[in-house]
Amino acid sequence: MTMNLGPMFEPFNVHNLILRNRVAMAPMTRSFSPNGVPGENVVAYYRRRAEAGIGLIITEGTTVNHPAASGYPDVPTFHGVDALAGWKKVVDAVHEGGGAIFPQLWHVGSVRKEGAAPDPSVPGYSPSGLFAPGKPSGRAMSKEDIDNVVTAFADAAQDAKALGFDGVEIHGAHGYLLDQFLWEGTNQRDDEYGGSMENRLRFVVEIVAAIRHRVGPEFPIMLRFSQWKQQDYGAKLVHSPEQLEQFLKPLVEAGVDIFHASTRRFWEPEFEGSDLNLAGWTQKLSGKPAMSVGSVGLTEDFISGTMASKQESVEQSGIDELVKRMNNHEFELIAVGRALLQDPEWLTKVKEGRLGEVDDFARKSLTKLY
């Protein structure tokens, strides 16, 4: 390969965090942590990617200490002696491999269905008791509920710092709890947490500010957000650069250091009249570094390639477009998901010009941890 890969392999720093390159492992739910506790297989899974050169590992979604935070069996938690001890082993393994690591802090909101573990009697919690527009699910949160969840996120971030994590990512995307507050379709509140964009942002801003207060000024905070939702792939939080700027400003003021702008295909422009993608616009308008994501190294997006498609595999694609955008500093960081799930050595092969040796992503890879 003759193209200049320089931007991907340049160091990156924010506050006291120094990454050896600008490639991150995207968070991917794996459900291999019985009773919420990551074991030695999870430790080895993350160690392999660190040893293969990934600059930053963002863990799978790990749930905060709230009764309704989890909605799926065997996802890891980020509270309790055993789970935190498991995460300490993961942190140490990644650091030994030369990488940095953030936990992704998560609350699923009304995606949770009554009957789910760990307590089947607990319903989903959400801003208005809706899973999607016109689709009731669970209970609408009281102010006390909101305060409890804000505290749970702050507790988790404080624990992450104590365990030696290099920063935290707040999961504010894809139709889970934080995104349900941001999205007009699921936030029908008439108090200070609903209505205007400023009000719909309030819950997330309070979480960011509470985390910043707990971890201090130098510990990196990243926020993942998205336009699309699992409830509606065509949903939009904002429809113009002006609205996006209005969305980003309070989050910057609260303490976000990096924005992780989640899209299904990183090469698609976000607004008419510009080739910039969502991460590009976010970086331009916020003044903060942005991370892009979405089908890097693959020919299909996540939805088409793993959920809707009947294909057993998804072909690899070149990374010319990614390199071009990074050379233009459209965004500073790139997250890679399924390509790394399939092949822990993906980044090494890219660096050495051996993309032809990368295995095509196969859906069966989602059923095992390696």
GROMACS .gro file of C-alpha atoms in nm:
model
  370
    1MET     CA    1   0.000   0.000   0.000
    2THR     CA    2   0.147   0.332  -0.101
    3MET     CA    3  -0.097   0.575   0.059
    4ASN     CA    4   0.004   0.787   0.355
    5LEU     CA    5  -0.134   0.620   0.668
    6GLY     CA    6   0.040   0.877   0.889
    7PRO     CA    7  -0.262   1.028   1.065
    8MET     CA    8  -0.383   0.688   1.185
    9PHE     CA    9  -0.054   0.614   1.353
   10GLU     CA   10   0.031   0.952   1.500
   11PRO     CA   11   0.007   0.990   1.880
   12PHE     CA   12  -0.294   1.168   2.025
   13ASN     CA   13  -0.328   1.340   2.359
   14VAL     CA   14  -0.591   1.513   2.566
   15HIS     CA   15  -0.525   1.619   2.924
   16ASN     CA   16  -0.302   1.350   3.075
   17LEU     CA   17  -0.400   1.085   2.819
   18ILE     CA   18  -0.147   0.996   2.550
   19LEU     CA   19  -0.248   0.739   2.288
   20ARG     CA   20   0.013   0.568   2.073
   21ASN     CA   21  -0.213   0.603   1.768
   22ARG     CA   22  -0.557   0.729   1.670
   23VAL     CA   23  -0.733   0.397   1.626
   24ALA     CA   24  -0.981   0.279   1.888
   25MET     CA   25  -1.167  -0.043   1.938
   26ALA     CA   26  -1.535   0.044   1.923
   27PRO     CA   27  -1.761  -0.069   2.207
   28MET     CA   28  -1.942  -0.390   2.116
   29THR     CA   29  -2.180  -0.578   2.345
   30ARG     CA   30  -2.056  -0.936   2.382
   31SER     CA   31  -2.260  -1.088   2.670
   32PHE     CA   32  -1.987  -1.314   2.803
   33SER     CA   33  -1.989  -1.198   3.167
   34PRO     CA   34  -2.208  -1.432   3.379
   35ASN     CA   35  -2.367  -1.249   3.672
   36GLY     CA   36  -2.217  -0.929   3.532
   37VAL     CA   37  -1.859  -1.025   3.616
   38PRO     CA   38  -1.591  -1.013   3.341
   39GLY     CA   39  -1.374  -1.324   3.367
   40GLU     CA   40  -1.041  -1.438   3.229
   41ASN     CA   41  -1.186  -1.487   2.880
   42VAL     CA   42  -1.288  -1.120   2.874
   43VAL     CA   43  -0.943  -1.020   3.000
   44ALA     CA   44  -0.777  -1.218   2.720
   45TYR     CA   45  -1.016  -1.075   2.458
   46TYR     CA   46  -0.916  -0.717   2.534
   47ARG     CA   47  -0.549  -0.807   2.588
   48ARG     CA   48  -0.523  -0.946   2.234
   49ARG     CA   49  -0.639  -0.619   2.078
   50ALA     CA   50  -0.404  -0.411   2.293
   51GLU     CA   51  -0.108  -0.633   2.211
   52ALA     CA   52  -0.194  -0.598   1.842
   53GLY     CA   53  -0.142  -0.222   1.858
   54ILE     CA   54  -0.482  -0.062   1.918
   55GLY     CA   55  -0.435   0.280   2.074
   56LEU     CA   56  -0.758   0.301   2.275
   57ILE     CA   57  -0.995   0.025   2.375
   58ILE     CA   58  -1.351   0.125   2.460
   59THR     CA   59  -1.513  -0.160   2.646
   60GLU     CA   60  -1.846  -0.312   2.567
   61GLY     CA   61  -2.134  -0.136   2.739
   62THR     CA   62  -2.109  -0.193   3.114
   63THR     CA   63  -2.403  -0.100   3.332
   64VAL     CA   64  -2.411   0.152   3.615
   65ASN     CA   65  -2.549   0.077   3.960
   66HIS     CA   66  -2.921   0.127   3.906
   67PRO     CA   67  -3.184  -0.150   3.927
   68ALA     CA   68  -3.301  -0.096   3.568
   69ALA     CA   69  -2.966  -0.025   3.403
   70SER     CA   70  -2.929  -0.367   3.241
   71GLY     CA   71  -3.159  -0.521   2.985
   72TYR     CA   72  -2.967  -0.821   2.856
   73PRO     CA   73  -2.828  -1.141   3.011
   74ASP     CA   74  -2.457  -1.172   3.082
   75VAL     CA   75  -2.361  -0.815   3.005
   76PRO     CA   76  -2.097  -0.684   3.247
   77THR     CA   77  -2.176  -0.448   3.530
   78PHE     CA   78  -1.961  -0.165   3.661
   79HIS     CA   79  -2.039  -0.197   4.029
   80GLY     CA   80  -1.990  -0.454   4.301
   81VAL     CA   81  -1.669  -0.605   4.436
   82ASP     CA   82  -1.647  -0.899   4.194
   83ALA     CA   83  -1.723  -0.705   3.876
   84LEU     CA   84  -1.482  -0.423   3.960
   85ALA     CA   85  -1.211  -0.677   4.043
   86GLY     CA   86  -1.269  -0.831   3.700
   87TRP     CA   87  -1.239  -0.493   3.534
   88LYS     CA   88  -0.916  -0.425   3.721
   89LYS     CA   89  -0.767  -0.734   3.555
   90VAL     CA   90  -0.883  -0.604   3.215
   91VAL     CA   91  -0.724  -0.263   3.278
   92ASP     CA   92  -0.393  -0.419   3.379
   93ALA     CA   93  -0.391  -0.650   3.076
   94VAL     CA   94  -0.455  -0.365   2.832
   95HIS     CA   95  -0.187  -0.150   2.989
   96GLU     CA   96   0.060  -0.439   2.974
   97GLY     CA   97  -0.023  -0.461   2.603
   98GLY     CA   98   0.064  -0.094   2.553
   99GLY     CA   99  -0.292   0.034   2.509
  100ALA     CA  100  -0.525   0.270   2.691
  101ILE     CA  101  -0.879   0.182   2.795
  102PHE     CA  102  -1.211   0.353   2.874
  103PRO     CA  103  -1.518   0.176   3.012
  104GLN     CA  104  -1.842   0.255   2.835
  105LEU     CA  105  -2.092   0.346   3.106
  106TRP     CA  106  -2.443   0.241   3.013
  107HIS     CA  107  -2.809   0.246   3.114
  108VAL     CA  108  -3.048   0.082   2.868
  109GLY     CA  109  -3.361   0.276   2.968
  110SER     CA  110  -3.691   0.147   2.832
  111VAL     CA  111  -3.512  -0.103   2.611
  112ARG     CA  112  -3.524  -0.313   2.926
  113LYS     CA  113  -3.830  -0.537   2.944
  114GLU     CA  114  -3.987  -0.656   3.267
  115GLY     CA  115  -3.871  -1.009   3.334
  116ALA     CA  116  -3.509  -0.938   3.242
  117ALA     CA  117  -3.218  -1.014   3.476
  118PRO     CA  118  -3.096  -0.942   3.734
  119ASP     CA  119  -3.435  -0.863   3.895
  120PRO     CA  120  -3.726  -0.971   3.675
  121SER     CA  121  -3.970  -0.751   3.866
  122VAL     CA  122  -3.795  -0.425   3.766
  123PRO     CA  123  -3.944  -0.248   3.463
  124GLY     CA  124  -3.761  -0.025   3.219
  125TYR     CA  125  -3.708   0.337   3.319
  126SER     CA  126  -3.729   0.623   3.070
  127PRO     CA  127  -3.819   0.991   3.046
  128SER     CA  128  -4.183   0.931   2.949
  129GLY     CA  129  -4.248   0.557   2.975
  130LEU     CA  130  -4.198   0.511   2.601
  131PHE     CA  131  -3.976   0.272   2.407
  132ALA     CA  132  -4.051   0.456   2.083
  133PRO     CA  133  -4.304   0.717   1.973
  134GLY     CA  134  -4.649   0.579   2.058
  135LYS     CA  135  -4.505   0.259   2.212
  136PRO     CA  136  -4.536   0.256   2.594
  137SER     CA  137  -4.284   0.058   2.795
  138GLY     CA  138  -4.192   0.066   3.160
  139ARG     CA  139  -4.220   0.368   3.387
  140ALA     CA  140  -4.160   0.739   3.347
  141MET     CA  141  -3.881   0.860   3.571
  142SER     CA  142  -3.940   1.090   3.867
  143LYS     CA  143  -3.695   1.361   3.965
  144GLU     CA  144  -3.566   1.126   4.234
  145ASP     CA  145  -3.511   0.857   3.971
  146ILE     CA  146  -3.318   1.105   3.758
  147ASP     CA  147  -3.099   1.208   4.050
  148ASN     CA  148  -3.029   0.844   4.136
  149VAL     CA  149  -2.914   0.767   3.782
  150VAL     CA  150  -2.693   1.078   3.770
  151THR     CA  151  -2.529   0.959   4.093
  152ALA     CA  152  -2.486   0.608   3.953
  153PHE     CA  153  -2.295   0.740   3.652
  154ALA     CA  154  -2.077   0.959   3.874
  155ASP     CA  155  -2.004   0.665   4.107
  156ALA     CA  156  -1.904   0.449   3.811
  157ALA     CA  157  -1.669   0.713   3.672
  158GLN     CA  158  -1.507   0.757   4.011
  159ASP     CA  159  -1.457   0.382   4.034
  160ALA     CA  160  -1.310   0.378   3.682
  161LYS     CA  161  -1.050   0.632   3.779
  162ALA     CA  162  -0.965   0.440   4.098
  163LEU     CA  163  -0.921   0.117   3.898
  164GLY     CA  164  -0.670   0.282   3.664
  165PHE     CA  165  -0.886   0.336   3.355
  166ASP     CA  166  -0.756   0.616   3.132
  167GLY     CA  167  -1.093   0.791   3.091
  168VAL     CA  168  -1.461   0.707   3.052
  169GLU     CA  169  -1.712   0.696   2.771
  170ILE     CA  170  -2.074   0.784   2.846
  171HIS     CA  171  -2.319   0.592   2.625
  172GLY     CA  172  -2.563   0.856   2.501
  173ALA     CA  173  -2.653   0.691   2.170
  174HIS     CA  174  -2.869   0.436   1.988
  175GLY     CA  175  -3.198   0.484   2.168
  176TYR     CA  176  -3.088   0.386   2.520
  177LEU     CA  177  -3.172   0.592   2.829
  178LEU     CA  178  -2.967   0.907   2.772
  179ASP     CA  179  -3.067   0.916   2.408
  180GLN     CA  180  -3.431   0.870   2.508
  181PHE     CA  181  -3.406   1.200   2.694
  182LEU     CA  182  -3.239   1.367   2.396
  183TRP     CA  183  -3.489   1.242   2.137
  184GLU     CA  184  -3.821   1.423   2.106
  185GLY     CA  185  -3.983   1.096   2.001
  186THR     CA  186  -3.934   0.939   2.346
  187ASN     CA  187  -3.913   1.251   2.563
  188GLN     CA  188  -4.263   1.388   2.611
  189ARG     CA  189  -4.200   1.545   2.951
  190ASP     CA  190  -4.341   1.884   3.041
  191ASP     CA  191  -4.094   1.966   3.321
  192GLU     CA  192  -3.738   2.101   3.306
  193TYR     CA  193  -3.619   1.777   3.139
  194GLY     CA  194  -3.849   1.797   2.836
  195GLY     CA  195  -3.957   2.025   2.557
  196SER     CA  196  -3.676   2.246   2.426
  197MET     CA  197  -3.338   2.111   2.325
  198GLU     CA  198  -3.188   2.282   2.630
  199ASN     CA  199  -3.428   2.092   2.855
  200ARG     CA  200  -3.387   1.758   2.676
  201LEU     CA  201  -3.010   1.796   2.717
  202ARG     CA  202  -3.036   1.866   3.088
  203PHE     CA  203  -3.017   1.504   3.209
  204VAL     CA  204  -2.705   1.429   3.003
  205VAL     CA  205  -2.545   1.760   3.100
  206GLU     CA  206  -2.605   1.679   3.467
  207ILE     CA  207  -2.438   1.340   3.423
  208VAL     CA  208  -2.134   1.492   3.252
  209ALA     CA  209  -2.104   1.763   3.517
  210ALA     CA  210  -2.138   1.514   3.802
  211ILE     CA  211  -1.868   1.294   3.651
  212ARG     CA  212  -1.639   1.592   3.600
  213HIS     CA  213  -1.685   1.692   3.963
  214ARG     CA  214  -1.590   1.341   4.081
  215VAL     CA  215  -1.291   1.275   3.855
  216GLY     CA  216  -1.130   1.619   3.841
  217PRO     CA  217  -1.022   1.837   3.549
  218GLU     CA  218  -0.761   1.608   3.388
  219PHE     CA  219  -0.950   1.279   3.353
  220PRO     CA  220  -1.087   1.247   2.997
  221ILE     CA  221  -1.463   1.224   2.944
  222MET     CA  222  -1.595   1.104   2.608
  223LEU     CA  223  -1.961   1.113   2.507
  224ARG     CA  224  -2.104   0.881   2.242
  225PHE     CA  225  -2.409   1.013   2.063
  226SER     CA  226  -2.596   0.929   1.744
  227GLN     CA  227  -2.869   1.053   1.518
  228TRP     CA  228  -3.004   0.702   1.445
  229LYS     CA  229  -3.185   0.491   1.702
  230GLN     CA  230  -3.246   0.119   1.721
  231GLN     CA  231  -3.614   0.220   1.729
  232ASP     CA  232  -3.580   0.429   1.411
  233TYR     CA  233  -3.272   0.420   1.189
  234GLY     CA  234  -3.382   0.742   1.018
  235ALA     CA  235  -3.431   0.943   1.338
  236LYS     CA  236  -3.259   1.279   1.381
  237LEU     CA  237  -3.167   1.473   1.692
  238VAL     CA  238  -3.063   1.770   1.481
  239HIS     CA  239  -3.134   1.872   1.121
  240SER     CA  240  -2.872   2.141   1.057
  241PRO     CA  241  -2.525   2.253   1.165
  242GLU     CA  242  -2.689   2.530   1.367
  243GLN     CA  243  -2.892   2.280   1.567
  244LEU     CA  244  -2.589   2.059   1.613
  245GLU     CA  245  -2.392   2.350   1.755
  246GLN     CA  246  -2.679   2.424   1.993
  247PHE     CA  247  -2.669   2.058   2.098
  248LEU     CA  248  -2.292   2.044   2.153
  249LYS     CA  249  -2.225   2.368   2.339
  250PRO     CA  250  -2.381   2.276   2.676
  251LEU     CA  251  -2.204   1.941   2.670
  252VAL     CA  252  -1.867   2.107   2.614
  253GLU     CA  253  -1.937   2.348   2.898
  254ALA     CA  254  -2.028   2.056   3.126
  255GLY     CA  255  -1.694   1.884   3.061
  256VAL     CA  256  -1.696   1.662   2.753
  257ASP     CA  257  -1.342   1.630   2.612
  258ILE     CA  258  -1.406   1.401   2.312
  259PHE     CA  259  -1.723   1.337   2.113
  260HIS     CA  260  -1.779   0.990   1.968
  261ALA     CA  261  -2.022   1.052   1.682
  262SER     CA  262  -2.180   0.718   1.597
  263THR     CA  263  -2.289   0.660   1.238
  264ARG     CA  264  -2.364   0.344   1.044
  265ARG     CA  265  -2.134   0.440   0.754
  266PHE     CA  266  -1.850   0.683   0.831
  267TRP     CA  267  -1.820   0.797   0.468
  268GLU     CA  268  -2.171   0.946   0.445
  269PRO     CA  269  -2.210   1.326   0.469
  270GLU     CA  270  -2.433   1.450   0.750
  271PHE     CA  271  -2.582   1.768   0.603
  272GLU     CA  272  -2.643   1.883   0.247
  273GLY     CA  273  -2.379   2.104   0.092
  274SER     CA  274  -2.080   1.947   0.264
  275ASP     CA  275  -1.891   1.617   0.258
  276LEU     CA  276  -1.830   1.634   0.634
  277ASN     CA  277  -1.970   1.341   0.828
  278LEU     CA  278  -2.125   1.372   1.175
  279ALA     CA  279  -1.788   1.352   1.348
  280GLY     CA  280  -1.645   1.612   1.110
  281TRP     CA  281  -1.922   1.858   1.183
  282THR     CA  282  -1.899   1.784   1.553
  283GLN     CA  283  -1.527   1.857   1.566
  284LYS     CA  284  -1.567   2.173   1.360
  285LEU     CA  285  -1.851   2.313   1.572
  286SER     CA  286  -1.745   2.201   1.919
  287GLY     CA  287  -1.374   2.275   1.903
  288LYS     CA  288  -1.321   1.934   2.066
  289PRO     CA  289  -1.164   1.627   1.906
  290ALA     CA  290  -1.415   1.387   1.755
  291MET     CA  291  -1.408   1.015   1.693
  292SER     CA  292  -1.580   0.872   1.387
  293VAL     CA  293  -1.708   0.517   1.346
  294GLY     CA  294  -1.918   0.311   1.109
  295SER     CA  295  -1.829   0.008   0.895
  296VAL     CA  296  -1.457   0.083   0.880
  297GLY     CA  297  -1.288  -0.170   0.654
  298LEU     CA  298  -1.618  -0.335   0.556
  299THR     CA  299  -1.854  -0.317   0.261
  300GLU     CA  300  -2.176  -0.314   0.466
  301ASP     CA  301  -2.296  -0.125   0.770
  302PHE     CA  302  -2.371  -0.290   1.105
  303ILE     CA  303  -2.746  -0.319   1.049
  304SER     CA  304  -2.723  -0.458   0.698
  305GLY     CA  305  -2.424  -0.676   0.774
  306THR     CA  306  -2.532  -0.838   1.099
  307MET     CA  307  -2.902  -0.792   1.167
  308ALA     CA  308  -3.103  -0.749   0.850
  309SER     CA  309  -2.878  -0.933   0.608
  310LYS     CA  310  -2.893  -1.308   0.557
  311GLN     CA  311  -2.534  -1.310   0.438
  312GLU     CA  312  -2.303  -1.514   0.657
  313SER     CA  313  -2.008  -1.282   0.594
  314VAL     CA  314  -1.933  -0.922   0.506
  315GLU     CA  315  -1.646  -0.847   0.272
  316GLN     CA  316  -1.353  -0.627   0.362
  317SER     CA  317  -1.309  -0.298   0.182
  318GLY     CA  318  -1.018  -0.062   0.140
  319ILE     CA  319  -0.950   0.226   0.376
  320ASP     CA  320  -0.869   0.495   0.119
  321GLU     CA  321  -1.166   0.709   0.219
  322LEU     CA  322  -1.075   0.686   0.587
  323VAL     CA  323  -0.716   0.788   0.521
  324LYS     CA  324  -0.829   1.081   0.306
  325ARG     CA  325  -1.059   1.214   0.576
  326MET     CA  326  -0.798   1.172   0.847
  327ASN     CA  327  -0.537   1.343   0.631
  328ASN     CA  328  -0.781   1.633   0.610
  329HIS     CA  329  -0.823   1.625   0.992
  330GLU     CA  330  -1.198   1.597   0.953
  331PHE     CA  331  -1.187   1.398   1.277
  332GLU     CA  332  -0.895   1.305   1.501
  333LEU     CA  333  -0.987   0.949   1.600
  334ILE     CA  334  -1.146   0.648   1.435
  335ALA     CA  335  -1.319   0.356   1.605
  336VAL     CA  336  -1.317   0.011   1.445
  337GLY     CA  337  -1.572  -0.252   1.543
  338ARG     CA  338  -1.647  -0.571   1.356
  339ALA     CA  339  -1.321  -0.576   1.160
  340LEU     CA  340  -1.139  -0.595   1.494
  341LEU     CA  341  -1.385  -0.840   1.641
  342GLN     CA  342  -1.315  -1.075   1.351
  343ASP     CA  343  -0.940  -1.019   1.339
  344PRO     CA  344  -0.747  -0.889   1.643
  345GLU     CA  345  -0.450  -0.826   1.412
  346TRP     CA  346  -0.648  -0.599   1.178
  347LEU     CA  347  -0.452  -0.283   1.257
  348THR     CA  348  -0.115  -0.455   1.220
  349LYS     CA  349  -0.218  -0.587   0.879
  350VAL     CA  350  -0.337  -0.242   0.772
  351LYS     CA  351  -0.010  -0.085   0.881
  352GLU     CA  352   0.191  -0.345   0.693
  353GLY     CA  353  -0.022  -0.326   0.380
  354ARG     CA  354  -0.166  -0.675   0.427
  355LEU     CA  355  -0.538  -0.598   0.402
  356GLY     CA  356  -0.576  -0.895   0.170
  357GLU     CA  357  -0.494  -1.121   0.464
  358VAL     CA  358  -0.779  -0.991   0.680
  359ASP     CA  359  -1.063  -1.237   0.725
  360ASP     CA  360  -1.408  -1.129   0.610
  361PHE     CA  361  -1.640  -1.055   0.899
  362ALA     CA  362  -1.871  -1.349   0.973
  363ARG     CA  363  -2.185  -1.320   1.180
  364LYS     CA  364  -2.089  -1.635   1.369
  365SER     CA  365  -1.807  -1.431   1.524
  366LEU     CA  366  -2.069  -1.264   1.742
  367THR     CA  367  -2.132  -1.597   1.914
  368LYS     CA  368  -1.783  -1.645   2.054
  369LEU     CA  369  -1.513  -1.449   2.233
  370TYR     CA  370  -1.158  -1.467   2.107
   0.00000   0.00000   0.00000
